[in-house]
């Protein structure tokens, strides 16, 4: 079943609030990782505090990846929820989510998948991977902002009460009772985001007409070209050279990413700078943030060449600036 939300953040919070509040008990365990976007980890962190449950993190390998072997080591009968990203929005790594879901289900744990960063890169079959809940934002598929999707198994959603009450989600209201509508309408209170839903549908149609695999191959080719150029430069640290998606996280050595970002901004290059709403992984990397380049269907090799050129110029600029200040 598909429920429309404002974004993936709202969808992930919704699962914690309508499922976690009802079923999580004192002493239970929720498993997550340091790769998570704040929207994937914080709802469960706060819920565990309230419920006196334990939040456990899968130890990452030397590259910062989630591995099945590390997941197995912390899996137990106490685990009730596994909340993980499908693709890290900082590192671009693909989580072995299907194997993890299979293992989690052997312990009767549910799995909540943050697929916001995955939907543009992977053909996702929710039935094949057997996810209990999966969320993404429309703008990640080049659709409008303000629209997100929560997929949930019908058998899971039927057990749950709505978080919000009001218009369009009830069948009948009496003086002392209310009968709510069937799924998904009971979870979609009030006037829906009609224009945004239509826009998301159109965006998905366009992407599917091109082909997600075609998009992935195209963006990876440009990303790998840009990566080769960046790795050839001195004074650059790339944190995810083996990423399977079209994301490069890097820094100019010794320069705060926010300062470096001004150079790219002046050159009309749109990079994101900072911790990307994922402070746990930037702390794991022992950095105060990164520069992140994400390649999409509207990029080409000229964009990659420009990124390499401006990065080289930025390194020289900051070296010159540092030298003048040291004189």
mmCIF file with all atom_site columns, C-alpha atoms in Angstrom, residues 138-139 141-144 147 194-206:
data_model
loop_
_atom_site.group_PDB
_atom_site.id
_atom_site.type_symbol
_atom_site.label_atom_id
_atom_site.label_alt_id
_atom_site.label_comp_id
_atom_site.label_asym_id
_atom_site.label_entity_id
_atom_site.label_seq_id
_atom_site.pdbx_PDB_ins_code
_atom_site.Cartn_x
_atom_site.Cartn_y
_atom_site.Cartn_z
_atom_site.occupancy
_atom_site.B_iso_or_equiv
_atom_site.pdbx_formal_charge
_atom_site.auth_seq_id
_atom_site.auth_comp_id
_atom_site.auth_asym_id
_atom_site.auth_atom_id
_atom_site.pdbx_PDB_model_num
ATOM 1  C CA . UNK A 1 138 ? 9.324  13.054 -4.706  1.00 0.00 ? 138 UNK A CA 1
ATOM 2  C CA . UNK A 1 139 ? 12.042 15.604 -5.412  1.00 0.00 ? 139 UNK A CA 1
ATOM 3  C CA . UNK A 1 141 ? 12.901 11.530 -8.566  1.00 0.00 ? 141 UNK A CA 1
ATOM 4  C CA . UNK A 1 142 ? 12.955 15.021 -10.117 1.00 0.00 ? 142 UNK A CA 1
ATOM 5  C CA . UNK A 1 143 ? 9.362  15.558 -9.051  1.00 0.00 ? 143 UNK A CA 1
ATOM 6  C CA . UNK A 1 144 ? 7.898  18.404 -6.993  1.00 0.00 ? 144 UNK A CA 1
ATOM 7  C CA . UNK A 1 147 ? 5.418  15.176 -1.683  1.00 0.00 ? 147 UNK A CA 1
ATOM 8  C CA . UNK A 1 194 ? -3.152 17.048 -5.439  1.00 0.00 ? 194 UNK A CA 1
ATOM 9  C CA . UNK A 1 195 ? -0.816 19.009 -7.725  1.00 0.00 ? 195 UNK A CA 1
ATOM 10 C CA . UNK A 1 196 ? 2.268  17.465 -6.129  1.00 0.00 ? 196 UNK A CA 1
ATOM 11 C CA . UNK A 1 197 ? 0.961  13.907 -6.530  1.00 0.00 ? 197 UNK A CA 1
ATOM 12 C CA . UNK A 1 198 ? 0.188  14.538 -10.205 1.00 0.00 ? 198 UNK A CA 1
ATOM 13 C CA . UNK A 1 199 ? 3.649  16.057 -10.676 1.00 0.00 ? 199 UNK A CA 1
ATOM 14 C CA . UNK A 1 200 ? 5.314  13.083 -9.013  1.00 0.00 ? 200 UNK A CA 1
ATOM 15 C CA . UNK A 1 201 ? 3.405  10.700 -11.256 1.00 0.00 ? 201 UNK A CA 1
ATOM 16 C CA . UNK A 1 202 ? 4.557  12.593 -14.350 1.00 0.00 ? 202 UNK A CA 1
ATOM 17 C CA . UNK A 1 203 ? 8.172  12.595 -13.133 1.00 0.00 ? 203 UNK A CA 1
ATOM 18 C CA . UNK A 1 204 ? 8.076  8.849  -12.534 1.00 0.00 ? 204 UNK A CA 1
ATOM 19 C CA . UNK A 1 205 ? 6.613  8.274  -16.010 1.00 0.00 ? 205 UNK A CA 1
ATOM 20 C CA . UNK A 1 206 ? 9.460  10.273 -17.578 1.00 0.00 ? 206 UNK A CA 1
#
